[in-house]
Short mmCIF file of C-alpha atoms in Angstrom, two decimals:
data_model
loop_
_atom_site.label_atom_id
_atom_site.label_comp_id
_atom_site.label_asym_id
_atom_site.label_seq_id
_atom_site.Cartn_x
_atom_site.Cartn_y
_atom_site.Cartn_z
CA MET A 1 2.63 19.43 -70.99
CA GLU A 2 -0.11 18.82 -73.57
CA THR A 3 -1.22 22.44 -73.80
CA LYS A 4 2.21 23.69 -74.81
CA GLU A 5 2.65 20.89 -77.36
CA THR A 6 -0.69 21.52 -79.04
CA TYR A 7 -1.06 25.29 -78.91
CA GLU A 8 1.57 27.83 -79.85
CA PHE A 9 -0.14 30.57 -77.80
CA ILE A 10 -1.81 29.93 -74.46
CA ALA A 11 -4.85 32.08 -75.31
CA GLU A 12 -5.68 29.68 -78.17
CA ASP A 13 -6.10 26.76 -75.75
CA PRO A 14 -9.80 26.55 -74.79
CA LYS A 15 -8.84 24.68 -71.60
CA VAL A 16 -6.79 27.59 -70.27
CA ASN A 17 -8.46 30.67 -68.79
CA VAL A 18 -6.06 33.54 -69.43
CA ARG A 19 -8.32 36.16 -67.84
CA PRO A 20 -6.94 35.70 -64.29
CA ILE A 21 -3.40 36.07 -65.67
CA VAL A 22 -4.32 39.33 -67.36
CA ILE A 23 -6.24 40.65 -64.34
CA SER A 24 -3.40 39.96 -61.90
CA ILE A 25 -0.87 41.71 -64.13
CA ILE A 26 -3.11 44.68 -64.96
CA ILE A 27 -3.93 45.37 -61.29
CA GLY A 28 -0.26 45.44 -60.38
CA ALA A 29 0.58 47.60 -63.38
CA PHE A 30 -2.16 50.12 -62.66
CA PHE A 31 -1.03 50.95 -59.14
CA ALA A 32 2.67 50.83 -59.97
CA ILE A 33 2.18 53.31 -62.84
CA LEU A 34 -0.28 55.40 -60.80
CA ASN A 35 2.52 55.76 -58.27
CA GLU A 36 4.67 57.60 -60.88
CA THR A 37 2.50 60.75 -60.80
CA LEU A 38 0.91 60.33 -57.38
CA LEU A 39 3.66 62.33 -55.65
CA ASN A 40 3.85 65.29 -58.05
CA ILE A 41 1.45 67.52 -56.09
CA ALA A 42 2.83 66.37 -52.71
CA LEU A 43 6.40 67.60 -53.23
CA THR A 44 5.76 70.95 -51.53
CA THR A 45 4.16 69.16 -48.58
CA LEU A 46 7.17 66.83 -48.30
CA MET A 47 9.55 69.83 -48.30
CA LYS A 48 7.77 71.22 -45.24
CA GLU A 49 7.35 67.84 -43.54
CA PHE A 50 11.03 66.87 -43.73
CA ASP A 51 12.52 70.39 -43.94
CA VAL A 52 14.37 69.71 -47.20
CA SER A 53 15.13 71.92 -50.20
CA LEU A 54 13.47 71.79 -53.61
CA THR A 55 16.64 70.26 -55.07
CA SER A 56 16.49 67.45 -52.52
CA VAL A 57 12.79 66.72 -52.84
CA GLN A 58 13.04 66.61 -56.65
CA TRP A 59 15.02 63.40 -56.20
CA MET A 60 11.65 61.78 -55.53
CA ALA A 61 11.00 62.28 -59.26
CA THR A 62 14.52 62.50 -60.76
CA GLY A 63 15.82 59.52 -58.77
CA PHE A 64 12.74 57.51 -59.73
CA MET A 65 13.42 58.03 -63.44
CA LEU A 66 17.14 57.38 -62.91
CA VAL A 67 16.53 53.98 -61.31
CA MET A 68 14.03 53.06 -64.04
CA GLY A 69 16.62 53.99 -66.68
CA ILE A 70 19.10 51.64 -64.99
CA VAL A 71 16.91 48.58 -64.35
CA ILE A 72 14.83 48.45 -67.55
CA PRO A 73 17.74 47.60 -69.93
CA ILE A 74 18.59 44.50 -67.88
CA SER A 75 14.98 43.28 -67.98
CA ALA A 76 15.69 41.18 -71.10
CA LEU A 77 18.29 39.21 -69.14
CA LEU A 78 16.02 38.78 -66.10
CA LEU A 79 13.13 37.60 -68.30
CA GLN A 80 15.35 34.80 -69.58
CA TRP A 81 16.70 33.85 -66.14
CA PHE A 82 13.41 33.72 -64.22
CA THR A 83 9.91 32.46 -64.97
CA THR A 84 7.00 34.82 -65.57
CA ARG A 85 5.61 33.92 -62.18
CA GLN A 86 8.90 34.54 -60.37
CA MET A 87 9.47 37.85 -62.16
CA PHE A 88 6.02 39.26 -61.49
CA LEU A 89 5.80 38.13 -57.85
CA GLY A 90 9.36 39.33 -57.20
CA THR A 91 8.81 42.67 -58.90
CA MET A 92 5.52 43.38 -57.13
CA SER A 93 7.04 42.32 -53.80
CA VAL A 94 9.90 44.81 -54.23
CA PHE A 95 7.40 47.52 -55.18
CA THR A 96 5.19 46.72 -52.17
CA ILE A 97 8.13 46.72 -49.74
CA GLY A 98 9.20 50.10 -51.14
CA THR A 99 5.66 51.43 -50.69
CA ILE A 100 5.51 50.26 -47.07
CA ILE A 101 8.88 51.88 -46.34
CA CYS A 102 7.65 55.16 -47.86
CA ALA A 103 4.43 55.07 -45.82
CA ALA A 104 6.35 54.60 -42.56
CA ALA A 105 9.43 56.74 -43.39
CA PRO A 106 10.53 58.68 -40.28
CA VAL A 107 13.19 60.72 -42.15
CA PHE A 108 13.70 61.85 -45.73
CA PRO A 109 16.58 59.45 -46.63
CA VAL A 110 14.33 56.50 -45.70
CA LEU A 111 11.58 57.95 -47.91
CA ILE A 112 14.05 58.21 -50.80
CA ALA A 113 15.17 54.60 -50.26
CA GLY A 114 11.57 53.38 -50.38
CA ARG A 115 10.93 55.45 -53.49
CA MET A 116 13.91 53.89 -55.25
CA LEU A 117 12.60 50.39 -54.46
CA GLN A 118 9.28 51.45 -55.96
CA ALA A 119 11.17 52.53 -59.08
CA VAL A 120 12.82 49.11 -59.40
CA GLY A 121 9.42 47.44 -59.32
CA THR A 122 7.79 49.90 -61.70
CA GLY A 123 10.70 49.80 -64.14
CA LEU A 124 10.69 46.01 -64.45
CA LEU A 125 6.92 45.67 -64.56
CA MET A 126 6.31 47.06 -68.06
CA PRO A 127 8.75 44.67 -69.84
CA ILE A 128 7.13 41.78 -67.93
CA ILE A 129 3.67 42.85 -69.10
CA PHE A 130 4.60 43.25 -72.75
CA ASN A 131 6.61 40.02 -72.86
CA THR A 132 3.85 38.03 -71.15
CA PHE A 133 1.12 39.26 -73.48
CA LEU A 134 3.28 38.61 -76.55
CA LEU A 135 3.65 35.00 -75.40
CA ILE A 136 -0.01 34.53 -74.44
CA TYR A 137 -1.78 36.09 -77.41
CA PRO A 138 -1.34 35.48 -81.15
CA PRO A 139 -0.56 38.55 -83.29
CA HIS A 140 -4.12 39.00 -84.57
CA ARG A 141 -5.42 39.45 -80.98
CA ARG A 142 -2.62 41.55 -79.51
CA GLY A 143 -4.03 44.93 -80.48
CA ALA A 144 -7.02 44.58 -78.16
CA VAL A 145 -5.00 43.41 -75.16
CA MET A 146 -2.29 46.03 -75.76
CA GLY A 147 -5.12 48.55 -75.89
CA VAL A 148 -6.08 47.53 -72.36
CA VAL A 149 -2.44 48.04 -71.35
CA GLY A 150 -2.62 51.47 -72.99
CA LEU A 151 -5.70 52.25 -70.92
CA VAL A 152 -3.75 51.45 -67.75
CA ILE A 153 -0.63 53.34 -68.86
CA MET A 154 -2.58 56.52 -69.66
CA PHE A 155 -5.48 56.40 -67.18
CA ALA A 156 -3.33 55.84 -64.08
CA PRO A 157 -1.02 58.87 -64.61
CA ALA A 158 -4.02 60.99 -65.64
CA ILE A 159 -5.87 60.56 -62.36
CA GLY A 160 -2.65 60.58 -60.30
CA PRO A 161 -2.38 64.34 -59.68
CA THR A 162 -6.13 64.76 -59.02
CA LEU A 163 -6.23 61.79 -56.64
CA SER A 164 -3.03 63.00 -54.98
CA GLY A 165 -4.49 66.44 -54.29
CA ILE A 166 -7.58 64.96 -52.63
CA ILE A 167 -5.61 62.48 -50.51
CA VAL A 168 -2.99 65.02 -49.36
CA GLU A 169 -5.62 67.60 -48.46
CA HIS A 170 -7.96 65.30 -46.52
CA LEU A 171 -5.82 62.41 -45.27
CA GLY A 172 -2.16 63.47 -45.38
CA TRP A 173 0.76 62.53 -47.62
CA ARG A 174 1.42 59.12 -46.01
CA PHE A 175 -1.92 57.89 -47.35
CA LEU A 176 -0.54 58.31 -50.87
CA PHE A 177 1.36 55.12 -50.04
CA ILE A 178 -1.00 53.52 -47.54
CA THR A 179 -3.80 53.57 -50.13
CA VAL A 180 -1.68 51.65 -52.64
CA ILE A 181 -0.52 48.89 -50.23
CA PRO A 182 -3.73 46.77 -50.07
CA PHE A 183 -4.10 46.78 -53.85
CA ALA A 184 -0.46 45.78 -54.33
CA LEU A 185 -0.88 42.95 -51.82
CA PHE A 186 -4.08 41.83 -53.55
CA SER A 187 -2.22 41.74 -56.87
CA ILE A 188 0.51 39.55 -55.34
CA ILE A 189 -2.00 37.14 -53.75
CA PHE A 190 -4.10 36.98 -56.91
CA ALA A 191 -1.03 36.34 -59.06
CA TYR A 192 0.28 33.72 -56.62
CA LYS A 193 -2.94 31.80 -57.07
CA TYR A 194 -3.61 32.24 -60.79
CA LEU A 195 -0.47 33.37 -62.65
CA VAL A 196 1.23 30.57 -64.58
CA ASN A 197 4.58 30.50 -66.34
CA VAL A 198 4.44 31.40 -70.02
CA SER A 199 8.09 32.07 -70.79
CA GLU A 200 11.03 29.76 -71.38
CA VAL A 201 13.96 30.03 -68.98
CA THR A 202 17.20 29.84 -71.00
CA LYS A 203 19.62 31.42 -68.48
CA PRO A 204 22.00 33.11 -70.94
CA LYS A 205 25.49 34.10 -69.87
CA ILE A 206 25.59 37.28 -67.78
CA ASP A 207 27.77 39.94 -69.38
CA PHE A 208 28.77 42.17 -66.47
CA ILE A 209 30.66 44.59 -68.72
CA SER A 210 27.47 45.22 -70.72
CA MET A 211 25.57 45.74 -67.46
CA LEU A 212 28.16 48.32 -66.39
CA PHE A 213 27.95 50.20 -69.70
CA SER A 214 24.14 50.02 -69.56
CA THR A 215 23.94 51.32 -65.99
CA ILE A 216 26.32 54.23 -66.58
CA GLY A 217 24.93 54.97 -70.06
CA PHE A 218 21.18 55.00 -69.57
CA GLY A 219 21.46 56.20 -65.97
CA GLY A 220 23.71 59.08 -67.01
CA ILE A 221 21.49 60.16 -69.90
CA VAL A 222 18.26 60.02 -67.89
CA TYR A 223 19.81 61.83 -64.91
CA GLY A 224 21.55 64.47 -67.03
CA PHE A 225 18.47 65.47 -68.99
CA SER A 226 16.14 65.17 -65.96
CA ALA A 227 18.39 67.32 -63.75
CA ALA A 228 19.15 70.04 -66.33
CA GLY A 229 16.13 72.11 -65.32
CA GLY A 230 17.25 72.25 -61.70
CA TYR A 231 20.39 74.30 -62.44
CA ASP A 232 20.66 77.92 -63.55
CA GLU A 233 23.32 76.93 -66.11
CA GLY A 234 20.97 74.29 -67.58
CA PHE A 235 22.84 71.83 -69.80
CA LEU A 236 26.10 73.69 -69.12
CA ALA A 237 26.03 72.83 -65.40
CA PRO A 238 29.13 70.66 -64.79
CA ILE A 239 27.26 67.71 -63.30
CA VAL A 240 24.63 67.77 -66.06
CA LEU A 241 27.13 68.08 -68.91
CA THR A 242 29.36 65.39 -67.40
CA SER A 243 26.42 63.01 -66.90
CA ILE A 244 25.25 63.40 -70.50
CA ILE A 245 28.73 63.06 -72.03
CA VAL A 246 29.71 60.05 -69.90
CA GLY A 247 26.28 58.52 -70.44
CA GLY A 248 26.45 59.02 -74.21
CA LEU A 249 29.94 57.50 -74.47
CA SER A 250 28.86 54.55 -72.32
CA ILE A 251 25.83 53.91 -74.53
CA ILE A 252 28.09 53.91 -77.60
CA CYS A 253 30.33 51.34 -75.87
CA PHE A 254 27.21 49.38 -74.87
CA VAL A 255 25.91 49.27 -78.46
CA ILE A 256 29.29 48.18 -79.87
CA ARG A 257 29.56 45.40 -77.31
CA GLN A 258 26.01 44.16 -77.91
CA LEU A 259 26.82 43.70 -81.60
CA LYS A 260 29.94 41.66 -80.80
CA VAL A 261 29.06 39.30 -77.94
CA GLU A 262 27.28 36.00 -78.58
CA GLU A 263 24.67 36.51 -75.86
CA PRO A 264 23.99 40.28 -75.64
CA LEU A 265 22.31 41.86 -72.65
CA MET A 266 19.98 43.69 -75.05
CA ASP A 267 20.00 42.13 -78.50
CA LEU A 268 20.05 45.11 -80.87
CA ARG A 269 19.44 42.83 -83.86
CA VAL A 270 15.79 43.65 -83.23
CA PHE A 271 16.48 46.73 -85.35
CA ARG A 272 17.00 44.50 -88.38
CA PHE A 273 13.23 44.19 -88.51
CA PRO A 274 11.92 47.30 -90.31
CA MET A 275 8.49 47.51 -88.64
CA PHE A 276 10.12 47.29 -85.22
CA THR A 277 12.57 50.07 -86.13
CA ILE A 278 9.77 52.31 -87.40
CA GLY A 279 7.73 51.46 -84.30
CA VAL A 280 10.58 52.57 -82.03
CA LEU A 281 11.08 55.80 -83.99
CA MET A 282 7.36 56.57 -83.85
CA PHE A 283 7.30 55.78 -80.14
CA VAL A 284 10.20 58.18 -79.49
CA LEU A 285 8.60 61.02 -81.44
CA ILE A 286 5.17 60.62 -79.85
CA ILE A 287 6.58 60.28 -76.32
CA MET A 288 8.54 63.51 -76.80
CA ILE A 289 5.46 65.38 -78.06
CA MET A 290 3.17 63.98 -75.37
CA PHE A 291 5.52 64.47 -72.40
CA SER A 292 6.47 68.00 -73.48
CA SER A 293 2.83 69.03 -73.98
CA GLU A 294 1.92 67.70 -70.55
CA LEU A 295 4.54 70.06 -69.11
CA ILE A 296 4.53 73.04 -71.49
CA LEU A 297 0.75 73.58 -71.49
CA PRO A 298 0.46 73.79 -67.66
CA LEU A 299 3.36 76.28 -67.58
CA TYR A 300 1.63 78.35 -70.26
CA MET A 301 -1.73 78.23 -68.50
CA GLN A 302 -0.21 79.20 -65.14
CA GLY A 303 1.80 81.97 -66.85
CA PRO A 304 0.03 84.12 -69.47
CA LEU A 305 -3.43 82.72 -68.67
CA LEU A 306 -2.95 83.18 -64.90
CA LEU A 307 -4.65 79.90 -63.98
CA THR A 308 -3.95 77.97 -60.78
CA ALA A 309 -2.07 74.67 -60.91
CA ALA A 310 -5.25 72.79 -59.97
CA THR A 311 -7.25 74.44 -62.76
CA ALA A 312 -4.51 73.75 -65.30
CA GLY A 313 -4.55 70.10 -64.27
CA LEU A 314 -8.33 69.91 -64.71
CA VAL A 315 -8.05 71.45 -68.20
CA LEU A 316 -5.76 68.58 -69.27
CA LEU A 317 -7.73 65.84 -67.50
CA PRO A 318 -10.40 65.24 -70.23
CA GLY A 319 -7.71 64.70 -72.87
CA SER A 320 -5.74 62.30 -70.69
CA LEU A 321 -8.87 60.34 -69.76
CA LEU A 322 -9.95 60.18 -73.41
CA ASN A 323 -6.54 58.85 -74.37
CA GLY A 324 -6.83 56.02 -71.87
CA LEU A 325 -10.45 55.18 -72.64
CA MET A 326 -9.80 55.08 -76.39
CA SER A 327 -6.80 52.74 -76.12
CA PRO A 328 -8.88 49.52 -76.00
CA ILE A 329 -10.93 50.75 -78.97
CA THR A 330 -7.89 51.64 -81.06
CA GLY A 331 -6.45 48.25 -80.12
CA LYS A 332 -9.46 46.43 -81.54
CA LEU A 333 -9.39 48.61 -84.67
CA PHE A 334 -5.71 47.75 -85.06
CA ASP A 335 -6.53 44.02 -84.95
CA LYS A 336 -9.23 44.47 -87.58
CA PHE A 337 -7.76 47.01 -90.00
CA GLY A 338 -4.03 47.11 -89.32
CA PRO A 339 -1.81 50.07 -88.35
CA ARG A 340 -2.01 52.34 -91.43
CA VAL A 341 -5.75 53.04 -91.15
CA LEU A 342 -5.18 54.39 -87.65
CA MET A 343 -1.73 55.93 -87.79
CA ILE A 344 -1.87 57.96 -91.02
CA PRO A 345 -5.03 59.95 -90.10
CA ALA A 346 -3.81 60.28 -86.50
CA THR A 347 -0.48 61.85 -87.51
CA ILE A 348 -2.37 64.30 -89.75
CA VAL A 349 -4.56 65.30 -86.78
CA LEU A 350 -1.48 65.52 -84.54
CA SER A 351 0.31 67.78 -87.03
CA THR A 352 -2.77 69.99 -87.26
CA ILE A 353 -3.00 70.35 -83.47
CA MET A 354 0.70 71.24 -83.24
CA PHE A 355 0.16 73.92 -85.90
CA LEU A 356 -2.92 75.29 -84.09
CA PHE A 357 -1.04 75.48 -80.78
CA ARG A 358 1.86 77.15 -82.55
CA SER A 359 -0.45 79.74 -84.16
CA PHE A 360 -3.20 80.47 -81.63
CA LEU A 361 -1.79 80.15 -78.10
CA THR A 362 -1.86 83.72 -76.76
CA GLU A 363 -2.89 85.39 -73.51
CA HIS A 364 -6.45 85.55 -74.87
CA THR A 365 -6.82 81.89 -75.89
CA SER A 366 -10.04 80.37 -74.53
CA LEU A 367 -10.04 77.29 -72.32
CA PRO A 368 -12.55 75.40 -74.53
CA PHE A 369 -10.07 75.77 -77.42
CA ILE A 370 -7.23 74.33 -75.31
CA ILE A 371 -9.41 71.52 -73.93
CA GLY A 372 -10.69 70.57 -77.40
CA CYS A 373 -7.26 70.65 -79.03
CA TYR A 374 -5.66 68.70 -76.20
CA MET A 375 -8.39 66.05 -76.42
CA LEU A 376 -7.69 65.68 -80.15
CA LEU A 377 -3.95 65.57 -79.44
CA MET A 378 -4.33 62.76 -76.91
CA LEU A 379 -6.81 60.94 -79.14
CA SER A 380 -4.27 60.96 -81.97
CA VAL A 381 -1.57 59.77 -79.55
CA SER A 382 -3.73 56.77 -78.58
CA ALA A 383 -4.14 55.90 -82.28
CA ILE A 384 -0.38 56.06 -82.89
CA MET A 385 1.57 54.93 -79.85
CA MET A 386 0.15 51.52 -78.95
CA PRO A 387 -0.48 50.42 -82.59
CA SER A 388 3.08 51.34 -83.60
CA GLN A 389 4.44 49.51 -80.55
CA THR A 390 2.35 46.40 -81.10
CA ASN A 391 2.99 46.29 -84.84
CA GLY A 392 6.74 46.53 -84.29
CA LEU A 393 6.80 43.79 -81.65
CA ASN A 394 4.60 41.57 -83.83
CA GLN A 395 7.37 41.24 -86.42
CA LEU A 396 9.91 39.85 -83.97
CA PRO A 397 10.54 36.11 -83.53
CA LYS A 398 9.72 34.72 -80.08
CA ARG A 399 13.33 34.50 -78.93
CA LEU A 400 13.66 38.28 -79.38
CA TYR A 401 10.50 39.19 -77.43
CA PRO A 402 12.41 39.95 -74.18
CA HIS A 403 14.88 42.15 -76.08
CA GLY A 404 12.18 43.96 -78.05
CA THR A 405 10.16 44.72 -74.92
CA ALA A 406 13.34 45.84 -73.13
CA VAL A 407 14.18 48.25 -75.96
CA MET A 408 10.64 49.67 -76.04
CA SER A 409 10.50 50.04 -72.26
CA THR A 410 13.96 51.66 -72.08
CA ILE A 411 12.93 54.19 -74.70
CA GLN A 412 10.13 55.65 -72.57
CA PRO A 413 12.09 57.24 -69.68
CA VAL A 414 14.99 58.17 -71.98
CA ALA A 415 12.80 59.81 -74.64
CA GLY A 416 10.64 61.43 -71.97
CA ALA A 417 13.60 62.91 -70.11
CA ILE A 418 15.23 64.15 -73.31
CA GLY A 419 12.00 65.53 -74.77
CA VAL A 420 10.99 67.45 -71.65
CA SER A 421 14.49 68.87 -71.06
CA VAL A 422 15.06 69.89 -74.67
CA PHE A 423 11.68 71.56 -75.06
CA ILE A 424 11.94 73.37 -71.72
CA SER A 425 15.43 74.57 -72.69
CA ILE A 426 14.16 75.77 -76.08
CA MET A 427 11.31 77.64 -74.42
CA ASN A 428 13.60 79.25 -71.85
CA ALA A 429 16.16 80.21 -74.51
CA GLU A 430 13.47 81.88 -76.62
CA GLN A 431 12.13 83.71 -73.56
CA THR A 432 15.63 85.00 -72.77
CA ARG A 433 16.17 86.08 -76.39
CA TYR A 434 12.80 87.86 -76.47
CA LEU A 435 13.43 89.70 -73.19
CA SER A 436 16.91 90.76 -74.22
CA ASN A 437 15.43 92.68 -77.17
CA GLN A 438 12.89 94.58 -75.05
CA ALA A 439 13.32 98.04 -73.53
CA ASN A 440 11.57 97.03 -70.30
CA PRO A 441 12.12 93.28 -69.72
CA THR A 442 10.69 93.40 -66.17
CA ASN A 443 7.26 94.53 -67.38
CA PRO A 444 4.71 91.76 -66.57
CA GLN A 445 3.16 92.07 -70.02
CA VAL A 446 6.57 91.69 -71.68
CA ILE A 447 7.33 88.64 -69.52
CA SER A 448 4.00 87.12 -70.53
CA ASP A 449 4.70 87.79 -74.21
CA ALA A 450 8.15 86.22 -73.82
CA MET A 451 6.67 82.99 -72.50
CA ILE A 452 4.11 82.93 -75.32
CA SER A 453 6.95 83.34 -77.82
CA GLY A 454 8.78 80.42 -76.17
CA VAL A 455 5.68 78.22 -76.20
CA GLN A 456 5.02 78.98 -79.86
CA LEU A 457 8.60 78.05 -80.79
CA VAL A 458 8.22 74.73 -78.93
CA TYR A 459 5.08 73.91 -80.89
CA THR A 460 6.74 74.94 -84.14
CA ILE A 461 9.32 72.24 -83.47
CA GLY A 462 6.52 69.91 -82.34
CA PHE A 463 4.80 70.51 -85.70
CA ILE A 464 7.99 69.50 -87.53
CA ILE A 465 8.30 66.34 -85.41
CA ALA A 466 4.66 65.46 -86.13
CA LEU A 467 5.31 65.84 -89.87
CA VAL A 468 8.27 63.46 -89.56
CA ALA A 469 5.96 60.99 -87.82
CA PHE A 470 3.47 61.34 -90.68
CA VAL A 471 6.17 60.52 -93.24
CA LEU A 472 7.17 57.44 -91.23
CA THR A 473 3.58 56.14 -91.22
CA LEU A 474 3.65 56.02 -95.04
CA PHE A 475 6.19 53.18 -94.74
CA VAL A 476 4.17 51.20 -92.19
CA HIS A 477 2.39 47.98 -93.05
CA ARG A 478 0.87 45.21 -90.98
CA ALA A 479 3.79 43.22 -89.59
CA GLU A 480 3.86 39.51 -90.24
CA PRO A 481 5.46 37.40 -87.52
CA ILE A 482 8.81 35.92 -88.51
CA GLU A 483 9.54 32.42 -87.26
CA ASP A 484 12.68 31.87 -85.23
CA HIS A 485 14.39 29.74 -87.88
CA ASP A 486 13.58 32.24 -90.63
CA ALA A 487 14.91 35.09 -88.50
CA THR A 488 18.13 33.16 -87.82
CA GLN A 489 18.69 32.64 -91.56
CA ALA A 490 17.98 36.36 -92.25
CA GLU A 491 20.58 37.39 -89.72
#
């Protein structure tokens, strides 16, 4: 085909309109990611509807993350076995079927089954998006398009809880799924008409032992950390401790095997590229800070500040929306100025916000202070996360794109689950310590002070993590793409 022979990247070919490709993928991504947070407010309603316990209904969230943790690591293999078109249409079809099953579910087990199919689709979608855009756009244009992806990734979860509350109250919980179905179908039809293949199908050997280690390893880690909060013993609960230990040992076996086999399931040689390694480390740190803040701040506002859940959600909404809206802008700035100009000031702002939260969150803290600080926090996140991701992926040779996107995508649920669980455990431990030293631990004021002490300790650790991120940015530079033959010689 003349286009492929003349142009290295499809977007550089004036005869090819890449806009329909981008639109079809973005539409599917938006509603798949929106689906992640759409059910959060509806869990209580589902408990009453199906007469199930809190532990059971939490599988709608825990099971979702578990399935994502299992399917994402094998995305690199799937991206090399199937064309872009086949992967996207197949993934969106699975997601849509899962959504239809959820909408019509007569009993709770059927609802869970549909939710798990949704998780398969959502988990595979992000690696497809990143890999496709890496192949379509040259490095100097990727910041802007990754910024649009960032807008989708942040905007969809931000409006999820608000939209969910409105739908559940006025239409009923089934419409959380019914509303998504026509948009998912439109994405499939649009992609069927316009999406073209951009990847090369190489069909590497399938290593079933690696798949087993990956499934047990990442699944065990995500489940263990996600489920820890549901048990009184926390991390010491037998099932939690067993899941984490078995998962950790399996990941060690997985890593060792990937470094030995000729055709690894997830090629960990991507970590030989310094900007990619720094990008992954930055991504982990920022995900942990962001996910924990999204959970810790609502708990604090509903505790010492005595706000309702709805009000707490509205307090965080401006920051989340700002994060999404700024992503395309930070993407364009990344293309023009490189990563350092964005990431160094952003980590300084992030460190400052962590210190302010650590020092000034009390029962008398004003809402404008929280709103302003959270907006700055999310603004700094938008200037760090997508630029660090894009810069890291830019350094990889083309043959490692599927593996790099698989690593980045696997990191998100793992880092999120670990970050949330660890920070919640730290907060609870500090609350317990504080109460144990009080003469009247059942006094409401003492309980409030205990939670404030726990929140402040969390943000003290968050401040330290932000400082580590700042130090890492000092080693960042604009990544230059490495050609496949050069990368082979370097390895």
